[in-house]
Amino acid sequence: MRHVFIINPAAGKGRALELIPVIENYFKGTHHKYVLKITEYPGHATKIAREYAESEICRIYSIGGDGTVNEIVNGIAGTRASLGVIPAGSGNDFIRSIHGEYKAKEIVSETISGEERSLDLARANGKYFINISSIGFDADIVYNARKFKRLPYIPGRMAYLFSLIYTTFKNKINEVKVTIDDNEEFDLKILLAAVANGRFYGGGMLPVPDAVLDDGFLDVCLVREVSRFKILTLFPKYIKGEHGQLEYVSFKRAKKIKIESKDTIALNIDGEILTGKEIEFEILKGAINVIYPVGMTTNESVVNI
């Protein structure tokens, strides 16, 4: 089996490139086939992943942040290739749902030696995602956080906190219609909606703390319109996953969800920002194979890892 490492040189302000000698050292003296591919432009990881996934059974590793993971997921969806995640970005949120504390150099060998497990895959307007998608205020935060991430010495979570304050004063409320599994429908003025397969995003925030990667459901957090002051009091709880106690927050669990808006709204798909007026989400149970680092047994509950 071939091991394909797709490396985003911009991820983590260059940290991804530092893992190249670690990978080379792991394979030194072995007969395993491996290849290192460095991305050159946005979307390149998808192209590379698709070329290898469609030509042979292989393991394809993301060495970058959650954006790189998302690109590779869209390249291997529907194939027999497996996804390995070696975090080297600023947020590294997807890996938090399957691995606790880790050291970058150790997780390289642990992932290469790991076992595959079938997890759910989600889709928003035809585009795949494995972790979390969101709309509204939250997507605006992701978009604006990019500006702060480019600054030196600004870690992922701090960039999101700066963006939170900045976005609060530019906030726009959206009136939407929400349809859950074709049998529940309601209108509301929405601050944000997070549609989750995984648990973490935004550098460790917990929008939907009970989400499980292999239960066949999307977990949805809906936050209704609130004042600017309440936004600033919401997010300390939102970060910790304690916002469920707030009266303007509700949770749903669904296989499909549709959100329709009269105005164009921002859509965040694992860190990629798109826009639209009608967004349809769905879950595809067991649709992707993910490599669990060595030591992770298949009978462990994903939510407790």
PDB file of C-alpha atoms in Angstrom:
ATOM      1  CA  MET A   1       0.000   0.000   0.000  1.00  0.00           C
ATOM      2  CA  ARG A   2       1.262   3.458  -0.876  1.00  0.00           C
ATOM      3  CA  HIS A   3       1.432   6.221   1.731  1.00  0.00           C
ATOM      4  CA  VAL A   4       0.761   9.662   0.238  1.00  0.00           C
ATOM      5  CA  PHE A   5       1.635  12.712   2.344  1.00  0.00           C
ATOM      6  CA  ILE A   6       0.062  15.969   1.188  1.00  0.00           C
ATOM      7  CA  ILE A   7       1.813  18.904   2.814  1.00  0.00           C
ATOM      8  CA  ASN A   8       0.529  22.459   2.978  1.00  0.00           C
ATOM      9  CA  PRO A   9       3.677  24.627   3.243  1.00  0.00           C
ATOM     10  CA  ALA A  10       1.685  27.605   4.539  1.00  0.00           C
ATOM     11  CA  ALA A  11       0.043  25.690   7.391  1.00  0.00           C
ATOM     12  CA  GLY A  12       1.023  26.614  10.924  1.00  0.00           C
ATOM     13  CA  LYS A  13       3.356  29.311   9.609  1.00  0.00           C
ATOM     14  CA  GLY A  14       5.691  26.660   8.191  1.00  0.00           C
ATOM     15  CA  ARG A  15       5.346  23.906  10.826  1.00  0.00           C
ATOM     16  CA  ALA A  16       4.087  21.410   8.258  1.00  0.00           C
ATOM     17  CA  LEU A  17       7.388  21.499   6.365  1.00  0.00           C
ATOM     18  CA  GLU A  18       9.287  20.674   9.562  1.00  0.00           C
ATOM     19  CA  LEU A  19       7.650  17.230   9.590  1.00  0.00           C
ATOM     20  CA  ILE A  20       9.170  16.159   6.261  1.00  0.00           C
ATOM     21  CA  PRO A  21      12.425  14.827   7.792  1.00  0.00           C
ATOM     22  CA  VAL A  22      10.385  13.052  10.486  1.00  0.00           C
ATOM     23  CA  ILE A  23       8.443  11.198   7.778  1.00  0.00           C
ATOM     24  CA  GLU A  24      11.570  10.397   5.797  1.00  0.00           C
ATOM     25  CA  ASN A  25      13.271   9.043   8.906  1.00  0.00           C
ATOM     26  CA  TYR A  26      10.268   6.805   9.656  1.00  0.00           C
ATOM     27  CA  PHE A  27      10.493   5.101   6.250  1.00  0.00           C
ATOM     28  CA  LYS A  28      14.286   4.945   6.138  1.00  0.00           C
ATOM     29  CA  GLY A  29      15.428   1.355   5.727  1.00  0.00           C
ATOM     30  CA  THR A  30      11.911   0.031   5.033  1.00  0.00           C
ATOM     31  CA  HIS A  31      10.346  -1.260   1.831  1.00  0.00           C
ATOM     32  CA  HIS A  32       7.148   0.782   2.210  1.00  0.00           C
ATOM     33  CA  LYS A  33       6.146   2.944  -0.736  1.00  0.00           C
ATOM     34  CA  TYR A  34       5.581   6.590   0.097  1.00  0.00           C
ATOM     35  CA  VAL A  35       5.447   9.917  -1.649  1.00  0.00           C
ATOM     36  CA  LEU A  36       5.626  13.529  -0.424  1.00  0.00           C
ATOM     37  CA  LYS A  37       3.549  16.101  -2.286  1.00  0.00           C
ATOM     38  CA  ILE A  38       3.660  19.807  -1.430  1.00  0.00           C
ATOM     39  CA  THR A  39       0.611  21.873  -2.354  1.00  0.00           C
ATOM     40  CA  GLU A  40       1.095  24.947  -4.525  1.00  0.00           C
ATOM     41  CA  TYR A  41      -2.311  26.650  -4.519  1.00  0.00           C
ATOM     42  CA  PRO A  42      -5.770  26.468  -2.897  1.00  0.00           C
ATOM     43  CA  GLY A  43      -7.547  23.298  -4.012  1.00  0.00           C
ATOM     44  CA  HIS A  44      -4.316  21.560  -4.985  1.00  0.00           C
ATOM     45  CA  ALA A  45      -4.662  19.021  -2.148  1.00  0.00           C
ATOM     46  CA  THR A  46      -8.030  17.929  -3.558  1.00  0.00           C
ATOM     47  CA  LYS A  47      -6.510  17.389  -6.994  1.00  0.00           C
ATOM     48  CA  ILE A  48      -3.544  15.405  -5.658  1.00  0.00           C
ATOM     49  CA  ALA A  49      -5.712  13.277  -3.373  1.00  0.00           C
ATOM     50  CA  ARG A  50      -8.183  12.452  -6.149  1.00  0.00           C
ATOM     51  CA  GLU A  51      -5.425  11.409  -8.557  1.00  0.00           C
ATOM     52  CA  TYR A  52      -3.957   8.913  -6.108  1.00  0.00           C
ATOM     53  CA  ALA A  53      -7.277   7.727  -4.631  1.00  0.00           C
ATOM     54  CA  GLU A  54      -8.702   6.898  -8.055  1.00  0.00           C
ATOM     55  CA  SER A  55      -5.589   5.070  -9.261  1.00  0.00           C
ATOM     56  CA  GLU A  56      -4.862   2.727  -6.329  1.00  0.00           C
ATOM     57  CA  ILE A  57      -5.806   1.757  -2.775  1.00  0.00           C
ATOM     58  CA  CYS A  58      -3.724   4.004  -0.573  1.00  0.00           C
ATOM     59  CA  ARG A  59      -3.485   5.985   2.622  1.00  0.00           C
ATOM     60  CA  ILE A  60      -3.516   9.733   2.132  1.00  0.00           C
ATOM     61  CA  TYR A  61      -2.252  11.902   4.975  1.00  0.00           C
ATOM     62  CA  SER A  62      -3.092  15.543   5.568  1.00  0.00           C
ATOM     63  CA  ILE A  63      -0.149  17.527   6.922  1.00  0.00           C
ATOM     64  CA  GLY A  64      -1.556  20.968   7.566  1.00  0.00           C
ATOM     65  CA  GLY A  65      -4.607  22.428   9.214  1.00  0.00           C
ATOM     66  CA  ASP A  66      -8.318  21.706   9.007  1.00  0.00           C
ATOM     67  CA  GLY A  67      -8.506  23.386   5.605  1.00  0.00           C
ATOM     68  CA  THR A  68      -6.055  20.842   4.203  1.00  0.00           C
ATOM     69  CA  VAL A  69      -8.076  18.012   5.768  1.00  0.00           C
ATOM     70  CA  ASN A  70     -11.194  19.381   4.079  1.00  0.00           C
ATOM     71  CA  GLU A  71      -9.517  19.550   0.668  1.00  0.00           C
ATOM     72  CA  ILE A  72      -8.313  15.951   0.943  1.00  0.00           C
ATOM     73  CA  VAL A  73     -11.729  14.740   2.112  1.00  0.00           C
ATOM     74  CA  ASN A  74     -13.233  16.210  -1.049  1.00  0.00           C
ATOM     75  CA  GLY A  75     -10.592  14.411  -3.086  1.00  0.00           C
ATOM     76  CA  ILE A  76     -11.059  10.937  -1.606  1.00  0.00           C
ATOM     77  CA  ALA A  77     -14.834  10.902  -0.965  1.00  0.00           C
ATOM     78  CA  GLY A  78     -16.386   7.922  -2.726  1.00  0.00           C
ATOM     79  CA  THR A  79     -13.087   6.046  -3.066  1.00  0.00           C
ATOM     80  CA  ARG A  80     -11.387   3.307  -1.014  1.00  0.00           C
ATOM     81  CA  ALA A  81      -8.556   5.572   0.109  1.00  0.00           C
ATOM     82  CA  SER A  82      -8.118   6.221   3.831  1.00  0.00           C
ATOM     83  CA  LEU A  83      -7.525   9.569   5.513  1.00  0.00           C
ATOM     84  CA  GLY A  84      -4.723  10.157   7.982  1.00  0.00           C
ATOM     85  CA  VAL A  85      -4.522  13.458   9.858  1.00  0.00           C
ATOM     86  CA  ILE A  86      -1.151  14.748  11.035  1.00  0.00           C
ATOM     87  CA  PRO A  87      -1.972  18.168  12.519  1.00  0.00           C
ATOM     88  CA  ALA A  88       0.308  21.053  11.635  1.00  0.00           C
ATOM     89  CA  GLY A  89      -2.073  24.017  11.347  1.00  0.00           C
ATOM     90  CA  SER A  90      -3.224  26.736  13.700  1.00  0.00           C
ATOM     91  CA  GLY A  91      -6.526  25.180  14.809  1.00  0.00           C
ATOM     92  CA  ASN A  92      -6.240  21.401  14.290  1.00  0.00           C
ATOM     93  CA  ASP A  93      -9.815  20.899  15.421  1.00  0.00           C
ATOM     94  CA  PHE A  94     -10.853  17.672  13.692  1.00  0.00           C
ATOM     95  CA  ILE A  95      -8.046  15.654  15.284  1.00  0.00           C
ATOM     96  CA  ARG A  96      -9.256  16.726  18.741  1.00  0.00           C
ATOM     97  CA  SER A  97     -12.319  14.527  18.329  1.00  0.00           C
ATOM     98  CA  ILE A  98     -10.224  11.372  17.849  1.00  0.00           C
ATOM     99  CA  HIS A  99      -7.034  12.069  19.774  1.00  0.00           C
ATOM    100  CA  GLY A 100      -6.288  13.725  23.101  1.00  0.00           C
ATOM    101  CA  GLU A 101      -2.968  15.367  23.838  1.00  0.00           C
ATOM    102  CA  TYR A 102      -0.247  14.646  21.297  1.00  0.00           C
ATOM    103  CA  LYS A 103       3.257  15.618  20.253  1.00  0.00           C
ATOM    104  CA  ALA A 104       3.650  16.488  16.589  1.00  0.00           C
ATOM    105  CA  LYS A 105       6.639  14.231  15.913  1.00  0.00           C
ATOM    106  CA  GLU A 106       5.129  11.268  17.772  1.00  0.00           C
ATOM    107  CA  ILE A 107       1.763  11.464  16.062  1.00  0.00           C
ATOM    108  CA  VAL A 108       3.504  10.972  12.697  1.00  0.00           C
ATOM    109  CA  SER A 109       4.605   7.435  13.574  1.00  0.00           C
ATOM    110  CA  GLU A 110       1.447   6.725  15.597  1.00  0.00           C
ATOM    111  CA  THR A 111      -0.765   7.642  12.619  1.00  0.00           C
ATOM    112  CA  ILE A 112       1.245   5.751  10.008  1.00  0.00           C
ATOM    113  CA  SER A 113       1.029   2.661  12.256  1.00  0.00           C
ATOM    114  CA  GLY A 114      -2.634   3.243  13.085  1.00  0.00           C
ATOM    115  CA  GLU A 115      -5.772   1.297  12.199  1.00  0.00           C
ATOM    116  CA  GLU A 116      -8.604   2.378   9.928  1.00  0.00           C
ATOM    117  CA  ARG A 117     -12.104   3.071  11.152  1.00  0.00           C
ATOM    118  CA  SER A 118     -15.272   4.001   9.243  1.00  0.00           C
ATOM    119  CA  LEU A 119     -16.607   7.421  10.210  1.00  0.00           C
ATOM    120  CA  ASP A 120     -19.471   9.541   8.971  1.00  0.00           C
ATOM    121  CA  LEU A 121     -19.059  12.127   6.257  1.00  0.00           C
ATOM    122  CA  ALA A 122     -21.253  15.193   5.875  1.00  0.00           C
ATOM    123  CA  ARG A 123     -22.210  17.272   2.862  1.00  0.00           C
ATOM    124  CA  ALA A 124     -23.356  20.885   2.424  1.00  0.00           C
ATOM    125  CA  ASN A 125     -24.769  21.803  -1.002  1.00  0.00           C
ATOM    126  CA  GLY A 126     -22.838  18.921  -2.510  1.00  0.00           C
ATOM    127  CA  LYS A 127     -19.499  19.781  -0.873  1.00  0.00           C
ATOM    128  CA  TYR A 128     -18.142  17.269   1.627  1.00  0.00           C
ATOM    129  CA  PHE A 129     -16.980  18.037   5.136  1.00  0.00           C
ATOM    130  CA  ILE A 130     -15.900  15.825   8.010  1.00  0.00           C
ATOM    131  CA  ASN A 131     -15.971  18.190  10.966  1.00  0.00           C
ATOM    132  CA  ILE A 132     -18.252  21.252  11.256  1.00  0.00           C
ATOM    133  CA  SER A 133     -20.092  23.618   8.951  1.00  0.00           C
ATOM    134  CA  SER A 134     -21.774  26.815  10.100  1.00  0.00           C
ATOM    135  CA  ILE A 135     -23.621  29.868   8.864  1.00  0.00           C
ATOM    136  CA  GLY A 136     -24.165  33.466   9.917  1.00  0.00           C
ATOM    137  CA  PHE A 137     -22.200  35.231  12.620  1.00  0.00           C
ATOM    138  CA  ASP A 138     -19.997  32.225  13.197  1.00  0.00           C
ATOM    139  CA  ALA A 139     -18.956  31.953   9.551  1.00  0.00           C
ATOM    140  CA  ASP A 140     -18.152  35.670   9.609  1.00  0.00           C
ATOM    141  CA  ILE A 141     -15.890  35.047  12.603  1.00  0.00           C
ATOM    142  CA  VAL A 142     -14.018  32.340  10.684  1.00  0.00           C
ATOM    143  CA  TYR A 143     -13.616  34.654   7.714  1.00  0.00           C
ATOM    144  CA  ASN A 144     -12.356  37.575   9.795  1.00  0.00           C
ATOM    145  CA  ALA A 145     -10.086  35.341  11.897  1.00  0.00           C
ATOM    146  CA  ARG A 146      -7.950  34.795   8.812  1.00  0.00           C
ATOM    147  CA  LYS A 147      -6.801  38.396   9.034  1.00  0.00           C
ATOM    148  CA  PHE A 148      -5.572  37.891  12.586  1.00  0.00           C
ATOM    149  CA  LYS A 149      -3.985  34.496  11.893  1.00  0.00           C
ATOM    150  CA  ARG A 150      -1.652  36.146   9.403  1.00  0.00           C
ATOM    151  CA  LEU A 151      -0.176  38.269  12.175  1.00  0.00           C
ATOM    152  CA  PRO A 152       2.938  36.924  13.930  1.00  0.00           C
ATOM    153  CA  TYR A 153       2.615  35.353  17.391  1.00  0.00           C
ATOM    154  CA  ILE A 154      -1.186  35.064  17.176  1.00  0.00           C
ATOM    155  CA  PRO A 155      -2.276  31.459  17.987  1.00  0.00           C
ATOM    156  CA  GLY A 156      -5.470  29.980  16.554  1.00  0.00           C
ATOM    157  CA  ARG A 157      -7.776  30.519  19.529  1.00  0.00           C
ATOM    158  CA  MET A 158      -6.598  34.104  20.123  1.00  0.00           C
ATOM    159  CA  ALA A 159      -7.231  34.892  16.453  1.00  0.00           C
ATOM    160  CA  TYR A 160     -10.826  33.720  16.879  1.00  0.00           C
ATOM    161  CA  LEU A 161     -11.277  35.768  20.042  1.00  0.00           C
ATOM    162  CA  PHE A 162     -10.015  38.900  18.295  1.00  0.00           C
ATOM    163  CA  SER A 163     -12.314  38.132  15.370  1.00  0.00           C
ATOM    164  CA  LEU A 164     -15.243  37.632  17.751  1.00  0.00           C
ATOM    165  CA  ILE A 165     -14.895  41.157  19.113  1.00  0.00           C
ATOM    166  CA  TYR A 166     -14.355  42.622  15.648  1.00  0.00           C
ATOM    167  CA  THR A 167     -17.329  40.758  14.131  1.00  0.00           C
ATOM    168  CA  THR A 168     -19.670  41.640  16.993  1.00  0.00           C
ATOM    169  CA  PHE A 169     -19.697  45.268  15.900  1.00  0.00           C
ATOM    170  CA  LYS A 170     -20.287  44.370  12.240  1.00  0.00           C
ATOM    171  CA  ASN A 171     -22.931  41.751  12.958  1.00  0.00           C
ATOM    172  CA  LYS A 172     -25.948  41.181  10.694  1.00  0.00           C
ATOM    173  CA  ILE A 173     -28.959  39.082  11.785  1.00  0.00           C
ATOM    174  CA  ASN A 174     -30.449  36.713   9.201  1.00  0.00           C
ATOM    175  CA  GLU A 175     -34.103  35.671   8.923  1.00  0.00           C
ATOM    176  CA  VAL A 176     -34.190  32.009   7.924  1.00  0.00           C
ATOM    177  CA  LYS A 177     -36.487  29.020   7.516  1.00  0.00           C
ATOM    178  CA  VAL A 178     -35.133  25.786   9.001  1.00  0.00           C
ATOM    179  CA  THR A 179     -36.346  22.343   7.911  1.00  0.00           C
ATOM    180  CA  ILE A 180     -35.310  19.268   9.933  1.00  0.00           C
ATOM    181  CA  ASP A 181     -35.525  15.852   8.216  1.00  0.00           C
ATOM    182  CA  ASP A 182     -38.429  17.057   6.039  1.00  0.00           C
ATOM    183  CA  ASN A 183     -40.856  16.825   8.991  1.00  0.00           C
ATOM    184  CA  GLU A 184     -40.119  19.837  11.226  1.00  0.00           C
ATOM    185  CA  GLU A 185     -40.138  23.397   9.924  1.00  0.00           C
ATOM    186  CA  PHE A 186     -39.833  26.767  11.637  1.00  0.00           C
ATOM    187  CA  ASP A 187     -38.805  30.375  10.994  1.00  0.00           C
ATOM    188  CA  LEU A 188     -36.459  32.366  13.185  1.00  0.00           C
ATOM    189  CA  LYS A 189     -34.051  35.276  13.285  1.00  0.00           C
ATOM    190  CA  ILE A 190     -30.729  33.604  13.663  1.00  0.00           C
ATOM    191  CA  LEU A 191     -27.373  34.727  14.973  1.00  0.00           C
ATOM    192  CA  LEU A 192     -25.639  31.503  13.943  1.00  0.00           C
ATOM    193  CA  ALA A 193     -26.143  27.823  13.226  1.00  0.00           C
ATOM    194  CA  ALA A 194     -23.460  25.155  13.632  1.00  0.00           C
ATOM    195  CA  VAL A 195     -24.020  21.827  11.871  1.00  0.00           C
ATOM    196  CA  ALA A 196     -21.628  19.289  13.326  1.00  0.00           C
ATOM    197  CA  ASN A 197     -20.184  15.868  12.697  1.00  0.00           C
ATOM    198  CA  GLY A 198     -17.168  16.500  14.950  1.00  0.00           C
ATOM    199  CA  ARG A 199     -17.067  18.338  18.263  1.00  0.00           C
ATOM    200  CA  PHE A 200     -14.430  21.072  17.986  1.00  0.00           C
ATOM    201  CA  TYR A 201     -13.702  24.083  15.808  1.00  0.00           C
ATOM    202  CA  GLY A 202     -12.278  27.588  16.028  1.00  0.00           C
ATOM    203  CA  GLY A 203      -9.164  26.471  17.887  1.00  0.00           C
ATOM    204  CA  GLY A 204     -10.938  24.247  20.424  1.00  0.00           C
ATOM    205  CA  MET A 205     -14.422  25.737  20.759  1.00  0.00           C
ATOM    206  CA  LEU A 206     -17.275  23.293  21.519  1.00  0.00           C
ATOM    207  CA  PRO A 207     -20.384  24.422  19.613  1.00  0.00           C
ATOM    208  CA  VAL A 208     -22.067  21.006  19.781  1.00  0.00           C
ATOM    209  CA  PRO A 209     -20.396  19.115  22.636  1.00  0.00           C
ATOM    210  CA  ASP A 210     -22.398  15.891  22.211  1.00  0.00           C
ATOM    211  CA  ALA A 211     -21.573  15.345  18.530  1.00  0.00           C
ATOM    212  CA  VAL A 212     -20.225  11.879  17.675  1.00  0.00           C
ATOM    213  CA  LEU A 213     -18.269  11.069  14.530  1.00  0.00           C
ATOM    214  CA  ASP A 214     -19.901   7.723  13.777  1.00  0.00           C
ATOM    215  CA  ASP A 215     -23.515   7.889  15.002  1.00  0.00           C
ATOM    216  CA  GLY A 216     -25.149   8.627  11.640  1.00  0.00           C
ATOM    217  CA  PHE A 217     -26.493  12.030  12.708  1.00  0.00           C
ATOM    218  CA  LEU A 218     -25.700  15.709  12.349  1.00  0.00           C
ATOM    219  CA  ASP A 219     -25.849  17.650  15.614  1.00  0.00           C
ATOM    220  CA  VAL A 220     -27.142  21.193  15.129  1.00  0.00           C
ATOM    221  CA  CYS A 221     -26.763  24.221  17.392  1.00  0.00           C
ATOM    222  CA  LEU A 222     -29.110  27.145  16.698  1.00  0.00           C
ATOM    223  CA  VAL A 223     -28.545  30.524  18.367  1.00  0.00           C
ATOM    224  CA  ARG A 224     -31.368  33.037  17.962  1.00  0.00           C
ATOM    225  CA  GLU A 225     -30.988  36.796  17.618  1.00  0.00           C
ATOM    226  CA  VAL A 226     -29.463  38.463  20.695  1.00  0.00           C
ATOM    227  CA  SER A 227     -28.033  41.872  21.587  1.00  0.00           C
ATOM    228  CA  ARG A 228     -24.350  42.701  21.150  1.00  0.00           C
ATOM    229  CA  PHE A 229     -23.913  42.510  24.909  1.00  0.00           C
ATOM    230  CA  LYS A 230     -25.364  39.003  25.005  1.00  0.00           C
ATOM    231  CA  ILE A 231     -23.091  37.951  22.156  1.00  0.00           C
ATOM    232  CA  LEU A 232     -20.079  38.816  24.300  1.00  0.00           C
ATOM    233  CA  THR A 233     -21.536  36.892  27.250  1.00  0.00           C
ATOM    234  CA  LEU A 234     -22.512  33.941  25.028  1.00  0.00           C
ATOM    235  CA  PHE A 235     -19.082  33.086  23.690  1.00  0.00           C
ATOM    236  CA  PRO A 236     -17.248  32.294  26.945  1.00  0.00           C
ATOM    237  CA  LYS A 237     -19.880  29.580  27.428  1.00  0.00           C
ATOM    238  CA  TYR A 238     -19.854  28.647  23.742  1.00  0.00           C
ATOM    239  CA  ILE A 239     -16.106  28.060  23.840  1.00  0.00           C
ATOM    240  CA  LYS A 240     -16.492  25.622  26.749  1.00  0.00           C
ATOM    241  CA  GLY A 241     -19.626  23.904  25.428  1.00  0.00           C
ATOM    242  CA  GLU A 242     -21.755  25.283  28.269  1.00  0.00           C
ATOM    243  CA  HIS A 243     -24.140  27.395  26.168  1.00  0.00           C
ATOM    244  CA  GLY A 244     -26.953  24.826  26.172  1.00  0.00           C
ATOM    245  CA  GLN A 245     -28.325  26.372  29.361  1.00  0.00           C
ATOM    246  CA  LEU A 246     -29.091  29.681  27.600  1.00  0.00           C
ATOM    247  CA  GLU A 247     -32.714  30.296  26.613  1.00  0.00           C
ATOM    248  CA  TYR A 248     -31.870  31.517  23.118  1.00  0.00           C
ATOM    249  CA  VAL A 249     -29.827  28.383  22.269  1.00  0.00           C
ATOM    250  CA  SER A 250     -31.384  25.147  21.026  1.00  0.00           C
ATOM    251  CA  PHE A 251     -30.039  21.826  19.750  1.00  0.00           C
ATOM    252  CA  LYS A 252     -31.355  19.457  17.103  1.00  0.00           C
ATOM    253  CA  ARG A 253     -30.208  16.102  15.765  1.00  0.00           C
ATOM    254  CA  ALA A 254     -30.935  15.195  12.165  1.00  0.00           C
ATOM    255  CA  LYS A 255     -29.904  13.267   9.093  1.00  0.00           C
ATOM    256  CA  LYS A 256     -30.820  16.220   6.859  1.00  0.00           C
ATOM    257  CA  ILE A 257     -31.301  19.925   7.493  1.00  0.00           C
ATOM    258  CA  LYS A 258     -32.166  22.764   5.125  1.00  0.00           C
ATOM    259  CA  ILE A 259     -31.639  26.451   5.911  1.00  0.00           C
ATOM    260  CA  GLU A 260     -33.185  29.048   3.599  1.00  0.00           C
ATOM    261  CA  SER A 261     -32.578  32.795   3.733  1.00  0.00           C
ATOM    262  CA  LYS A 262     -33.934  35.737   1.745  1.00  0.00           C
ATOM    263  CA  ASP A 263     -30.510  37.348   1.882  1.00  0.00           C
ATOM    264  CA  THR A 264     -27.165  35.825   0.973  1.00  0.00           C
ATOM    265  CA  ILE A 265     -25.449  34.342   4.017  1.00  0.00           C
ATOM    266  CA  ALA A 266     -21.899  33.198   4.714  1.00  0.00           C
ATOM    267  CA  LEU A 267     -21.293  29.440   4.877  1.00  0.00           C
ATOM    268  CA  ASN A 268     -18.261  28.008   6.652  1.00  0.00           C
ATOM    269  CA  ILE A 269     -17.324  24.458   5.612  1.00  0.00           C
ATOM    270  CA  ASP A 270     -14.410  23.259   7.743  1.00  0.00           C
ATOM    271  CA  GLY A 271     -12.795  26.671   7.409  1.00  0.00           C
ATOM    272  CA  GLU A 272     -13.658  27.332   3.753  1.00  0.00           C
ATOM    273  CA  ILE A 273     -16.042  30.270   3.314  1.00  0.00           C
ATOM    274  CA  LEU A 274     -18.775  30.161   0.662  1.00  0.00           C
ATOM    275  CA  THR A 275     -22.054  32.043   0.314  1.00  0.00           C
ATOM    276  CA  GLY A 276     -25.631  31.144  -0.561  1.00  0.00           C
ATOM    277  CA  LYS A 277     -29.333  31.619   0.144  1.00  0.00           C
ATOM    278  CA  GLU A 278     -30.375  27.962   0.410  1.00  0.00           C
ATOM    279  CA  ILE A 279     -28.125  25.416   2.102  1.00  0.00           C
ATOM    280  CA  GLU A 280     -28.855  21.707   2.414  1.00  0.00           C
ATOM    281  CA  PHE A 281     -26.880  19.532   4.837  1.00  0.00           C
ATOM    282  CA  GLU A 282     -26.887  15.742   5.026  1.00  0.00           C
ATOM    283  CA  ILE A 283     -24.968  12.990   6.791  1.00  0.00           C
ATOM    284  CA  LEU A 284     -23.484   9.952   5.036  1.00  0.00           C
ATOM    285  CA  LYS A 285     -23.006   7.204   7.597  1.00  0.00           C
ATOM    286  CA  GLY A 286     -19.684   5.338   7.520  1.00  0.00           C
ATOM    287  CA  ALA A 287     -18.725   6.970   4.233  1.00  0.00           C
ATOM    288  CA  ILE A 288     -15.031   7.562   4.911  1.00  0.00           C
ATOM    289  CA  ASN A 289     -12.176   5.543   6.408  1.00  0.00           C
ATOM    290  CA  VAL A 290     -10.029   7.458   8.879  1.00  0.00           C
ATOM    291  CA  ILE A 291      -6.772   6.222  10.385  1.00  0.00           C
ATOM    292  CA  TYR A 292      -6.806   6.212  14.168  1.00  0.00           C
ATOM    293  CA  PRO A 293      -3.349   6.653  15.721  1.00  0.00           C
ATOM    294  CA  VAL A 294      -1.911   3.491  17.267  1.00  0.00           C
ATOM    295  CA  GLY A 295      -3.338   2.849  20.731  1.00  0.00           C
ATOM    296  CA  MET A 296      -6.844   3.918  19.752  1.00  0.00           C
ATOM    297  CA  THR A 297      -8.946   0.758  19.913  1.00  0.00           C
ATOM    298  CA  THR A 298     -12.032   0.330  17.766  1.00  0.00           C
ATOM    299  CA  ASN A 299     -14.334  -0.256  20.726  1.00  0.00           C
ATOM    300  CA  GLU A 300     -13.637   3.170  22.221  1.00  0.00           C
ATOM    301  CA  SER A 301     -16.489   5.685  22.012  1.00  0.00           C
ATOM    302  CA  VAL A 302     -15.436   8.567  19.807  1.00  0.00           C
ATOM    303  CA  VAL A 303     -17.104  11.114  22.029  1.00  0.00           C
ATOM    304  CA  ASN A 304     -15.037  10.071  25.042  1.00  0.00           C
ATOM    305  CA  ILE A 305     -11.638  10.155  23.395  1.00  0.00           C
TER     306      ILE A 305
END
